[in-house]
Amino acid sequence: MFLKFLVVILFLANLVALGSALFALLNDEGREEGKRTAKFLLIRVSLAAALLVVILYGFYTGELGVGVPWYDASRQ
Amino acid sequence: MSTQDAYEEYYVPHNSKLPIFASLGIFLTLYGMGNMFNEMTAGVDSSFGEIVFLLGGLVMGTTLFFWFAQVIKENHEKLYSDQMNRSFVWGMSWFIFSEVMFFAAFFGALFYIRVFVVDWIGGVGDRGPSDMLWPEYEPHWPMLNTPDPELFPGAKEVISPWGLPLVNTILLVTSSFTITVAHHGLNEGNRKKLITWLGATIALGIVFLFVQGYEYYHAYSDLGLTLASGIFGTTFFMLTGFHGAHVTLGTFMLIIMFFRALKGHFSKEDCFGFEASAWYWHFVDVVWLGLFVFVYVLGS
């Protein structure tokens, strides 16, 4: 359950970073200060990588496995 | 400078024929698509709809090519005032707003169905007419059975998130890294870095689309998971299909940015086109992460 919670939190953090980058993009209008956009987007993709790591951890520990009864686990 | 002076500098391209061609392209594309769907539904063996659809796409693509070329040329000739440039920024911001609302509607539909409707029909509250229409209904997700399996065959199973969808997630997150490296290359004034990593991003986007296409083929031919195989199939294909369309759009944007970068169009002081395209690529990545988390991993 904690892992699912962490997945949702990291996804929301992705949204916040993406929103911050958009705010910087529209305010700086592609001028020199536009480095802010690149910085926020770097934070965004780092959070995405963290989310991916958590999901992979959940897969290997079985905490985020497919739970439906008709799904054949041996096919994974 | 007074407001009046600033207004006078606002450049308007007179006598442009491009909007007429764009209207024609949109009309032909939608008319062809409508005919395609009608022909498919009626089981008519005709390629009229497909030909009109492709013709419309060709007209639209050619129009956009000349339109973009015109705008870039005018920008280089310094015909645009600050006010005009702000108009481009506002145009992009409204486009992004419409995209966010578009995906919010589809994700909203998925949540509404999953969290409320499935249980309501199953007896939380008053079952009402659903008891008469589908007495054997049991609420669960993903719904793979349908009220009339002969008319609407349900899916045999759902797609495992840990196969191709995981590969696609890794591909798209990697492509976000490569576009970020290209973005930093632009800010450092390093054109070679910009072009190399932008090219890598485009390649990853194209591979993503091929993997998605193969996944659809697998779903239709092996799993019986189709657009008509029940509510899971419908929401699955609507969300992932529209996302795929947006990755295609994003790839085209990046291809245009790639050729512009080759021609040396960008500098760190004038790069809104590149930055907006890079942001859009991150946006389609975040939408995919939402799909992967809520449709594939937590959805099944």
CSV table of C-alpha atoms in Angstrom, one decimal, chain B residues 16-186:
chain,number,residue,atom,x,y,z
B,16,SER,CA,-2.4,34.7,-47.6
B,17,LYS,CA,-4.1,31.7,-49.3
B,18,LEU,CA,-2.8,29.3,-46.7
B,19,PRO,CA,-5.9,29.4,-44.4
B,20,ILE,CA,-8.1,28.4,-47.4
B,21,PHE,CA,-5.9,25.4,-48.0
B,22,ALA,CA,-5.9,24.5,-44.3
B,23,SER,CA,-9.7,24.6,-44.2
B,24,LEU,CA,-9.8,22.4,-47.3
B,25,GLY,CA,-7.3,19.9,-45.7
B,26,ILE,CA,-9.4,19.7,-42.5
B,27,PHE,CA,-12.6,19.2,-44.4
B,28,LEU,CA,-11.2,16.4,-46.6
B,29,THR,CA,-9.6,14.7,-43.6
B,30,LEU,CA,-12.8,14.7,-41.5
B,31,TYR,CA,-15.1,13.9,-44.5
B,32,GLY,CA,-12.8,10.9,-45.4
B,33,MET,CA,-12.7,9.7,-41.8
B,34,GLY,CA,-16.5,9.9,-41.5
B,35,ASN,CA,-16.8,7.8,-44.7
B,36,MET,CA,-14.2,5.3,-43.5
B,37,PHE,CA,-16.1,4.7,-40.2
B,38,ASN,CA,-19.4,4.4,-42.1
B,39,GLU,CA,-17.9,1.9,-44.6
B,40,MET,CA,-16.4,-0.1,-41.7
B,41,THR,CA,-19.7,-0.2,-39.8
B,42,ALA,CA,-21.7,-1.1,-42.9
B,43,GLY,CA,-19.1,-3.7,-44.0
B,44,VAL,CA,-18.8,-2.1,-47.4
B,45,ASP,CA,-15.7,-3.0,-49.3
B,46,SER,CA,-14.7,0.5,-50.5
B,47,SER,CA,-11.6,2.6,-50.2
B,48,PHE,CA,-13.2,5.9,-51.0
B,49,GLY,CA,-13.1,7.1,-47.4
B,50,GLU,CA,-9.4,6.1,-47.0
B,51,ILE,CA,-8.4,7.9,-50.2
B,52,VAL,CA,-10.2,11.1,-49.2
B,53,PHE,CA,-8.7,10.9,-45.7
B,54,LEU,CA,-5.1,10.5,-47.1
B,55,LEU,CA,-5.7,13.2,-49.6
B,56,GLY,CA,-6.9,15.5,-46.8
B,57,GLY,CA,-3.8,14.6,-44.7
B,58,LEU,CA,-1.6,15.4,-47.7
B,59,VAL,CA,-3.2,18.8,-48.2
B,60,MET,CA,-3.0,19.6,-44.5
B,61,GLY,CA,0.6,18.5,-44.2
B,62,THR,CA,1.7,20.5,-47.3
B,63,THR,CA,-0.2,23.6,-46.1
B,64,LEU,CA,1.4,23.4,-42.6
B,65,PHE,CA,4.9,23.0,-44.2
B,66,PHE,CA,4.5,26.2,-46.2
B,67,TRP,CA,2.8,27.9,-43.3
B,68,PHE,CA,5.6,27.1,-40.9
B,69,ALA,CA,8.2,28.1,-43.5
B,70,GLN,CA,6.4,31.4,-44.0
B,71,VAL,CA,6.3,32.2,-40.3
B,72,ILE,CA,10.0,31.2,-39.8
B,73,LYS,CA,11.0,33.4,-42.8
B,74,GLU,CA,9.0,36.4,-41.4
B,75,ASN,CA,10.5,35.9,-38.0
B,76,HIS,CA,14.0,36.0,-39.5
B,77,GLU,CA,13.2,39.1,-41.4
B,78,LYS,CA,12.4,40.7,-38.0
B,79,LEU,CA,8.8,41.5,-39.1
B,80,TYR,CA,7.5,40.6,-35.7
B,81,SER,CA,7.1,43.0,-32.8
B,82,ASP,CA,7.2,42.0,-29.2
B,83,GLN,CA,3.4,42.1,-29.2
B,84,MET,CA,3.4,39.6,-32.1
B,85,ASN,CA,5.8,37.3,-30.3
B,86,ARG,CA,3.6,37.5,-27.2
B,87,SER,CA,0.7,36.3,-29.5
B,88,PHE,CA,2.7,33.2,-30.3
B,89,VAL,CA,3.3,32.5,-26.6
B,90,TRP,CA,-0.4,33.0,-25.9
B,91,GLY,CA,-1.3,30.7,-28.9
B,92,MET,CA,0.9,28.0,-27.5
B,93,SER,CA,-0.5,28.4,-23.9
B,94,TRP,CA,-4.1,28.0,-25.2
B,95,PHE,CA,-3.1,25.0,-27.2
B,96,ILE,CA,-1.6,23.5,-24.1
B,97,PHE,CA,-4.7,24.4,-22.0
B,98,SER,CA,-6.9,22.6,-24.5
B,99,GLU,CA,-4.6,19.5,-24.4
B,100,VAL,CA,-4.7,19.4,-20.6
B,101,MET,CA,-8.5,19.6,-20.6
B,102,PHE,CA,-8.7,17.0,-23.4
B,103,PHE,CA,-6.7,14.4,-21.4
B,104,ALA,CA,-8.4,15.5,-18.1
B,105,ALA,CA,-11.8,14.5,-19.7
B,106,PHE,CA,-10.6,11.0,-20.6
B,107,PHE,CA,-8.8,10.4,-17.3
B,108,GLY,CA,-11.9,11.7,-15.6
B,109,ALA,CA,-14.1,9.3,-17.5
B,110,LEU,CA,-11.8,6.4,-16.4
B,111,PHE,CA,-11.9,7.4,-12.8
B,112,TYR,CA,-15.6,7.9,-12.8
B,113,ILE,CA,-16.2,4.5,-14.3
B,114,ARG,CA,-13.7,2.7,-12.1
B,115,VAL,CA,-14.5,4.3,-8.8
B,116,PHE,CA,-18.3,4.9,-9.1
B,117,VAL,CA,-20.1,3.4,-12.0
B,118,VAL,CA,-18.8,-0.2,-11.7
B,119,ASP,CA,-19.9,-0.4,-8.1
B,120,TRP,CA,-23.2,1.5,-8.6
B,121,ILE,CA,-24.4,-1.0,-11.3
B,122,GLY,CA,-23.2,-3.9,-9.1
B,123,GLY,CA,-25.5,-2.9,-6.2
B,124,VAL,CA,-23.9,-0.2,-4.1
B,125,GLY,CA,-27.1,1.8,-3.6
B,126,ASP,CA,-30.1,0.7,-5.6
B,127,ARG,CA,-29.3,-1.7,-8.5
B,128,GLY,CA,-32.5,-0.6,-10.3
B,129,PRO,CA,-32.8,-1.4,-14.0
B,130,SER,CA,-29.4,-3.0,-14.2
B,131,ASP,CA,-30.8,-5.9,-12.3
B,132,MET,CA,-33.2,-6.6,-15.2
B,133,LEU,CA,-30.7,-5.8,-18.0
B,134,TRP,CA,-27.8,-7.8,-16.6
B,135,PRO,CA,-28.8,-10.0,-13.6
B,136,GLU,CA,-25.5,-11.9,-13.5
B,137,TYR,CA,-23.4,-8.7,-13.3
B,138,GLU,CA,-20.6,-8.7,-10.7
B,139,PRO,CA,-18.6,-5.6,-10.1
B,140,HIS,CA,-14.9,-5.9,-10.7
B,141,TRP,CA,-12.1,-4.2,-12.6
B,142,PRO,CA,-11.0,-4.7,-15.3
B,143,MET,CA,-14.4,-5.7,-16.7
B,144,LEU,CA,-13.7,-8.4,-19.3
B,145,ASN,CA,-17.2,-9.8,-19.8
B,146,THR,CA,-20.1,-8.1,-21.5
B,147,PRO,CA,-23.9,-8.5,-21.1
B,148,ASP,CA,-24.1,-10.3,-24.5
B,149,PRO,CA,-20.9,-12.2,-25.3
B,150,GLU,CA,-22.1,-13.3,-28.6
B,151,LEU,CA,-22.8,-9.8,-29.9
B,152,PHE,CA,-19.9,-8.2,-28.1
B,153,PRO,CA,-17.2,-10.7,-27.2
B,154,GLY,CA,-15.3,-9.7,-24.1
B,155,ALA,CA,-11.5,-9.7,-23.9
B,156,LYS,CA,-9.7,-12.9,-22.9
B,157,GLU,CA,-7.2,-11.0,-20.7
B,158,VAL,CA,-5.6,-7.6,-20.3
B,159,ILE,CA,-2.1,-6.6,-21.4
B,160,SER,CA,0.5,-7.2,-18.7
B,161,PRO,CA,2.2,-3.9,-17.7
B,162,TRP,CA,5.5,-5.6,-17.3
B,163,GLY,CA,6.1,-6.4,-21.0
B,164,LEU,CA,5.8,-3.9,-23.9
B,165,PRO,CA,4.2,-1.1,-21.8
B,166,LEU,CA,7.2,-1.1,-19.4
B,167,VAL,CA,9.6,-1.1,-22.4
B,168,ASN,CA,7.6,1.9,-23.8
B,169,THR,CA,7.7,3.7,-20.4
B,170,ILE,CA,11.5,3.3,-20.3
B,171,LEU,CA,11.8,4.5,-23.9
B,172,LEU,CA,9.7,7.6,-23.3
B,173,VAL,CA,11.4,8.6,-20.0
B,174,THR,CA,14.8,8.1,-21.7
B,175,SER,CA,13.6,10.3,-24.6
B,176,SER,CA,12.7,13.0,-22.0
B,177,PHE,CA,16.3,12.8,-20.7
B,178,THR,CA,17.7,13.1,-24.3
B,179,ILE,CA,15.5,16.2,-25.1
B,180,THR,CA,16.7,17.8,-21.8
B,181,VAL,CA,20.3,17.2,-22.7
B,182,ALA,CA,19.6,18.8,-26.1
B,183,HIS,CA,17.9,21.7,-24.3
B,184,HIS,CA,21.0,22.3,-22.1
B,185,GLY,CA,23.1,22.0,-25.2
B,186,LEU,CA,21.1,24.9,-26.7
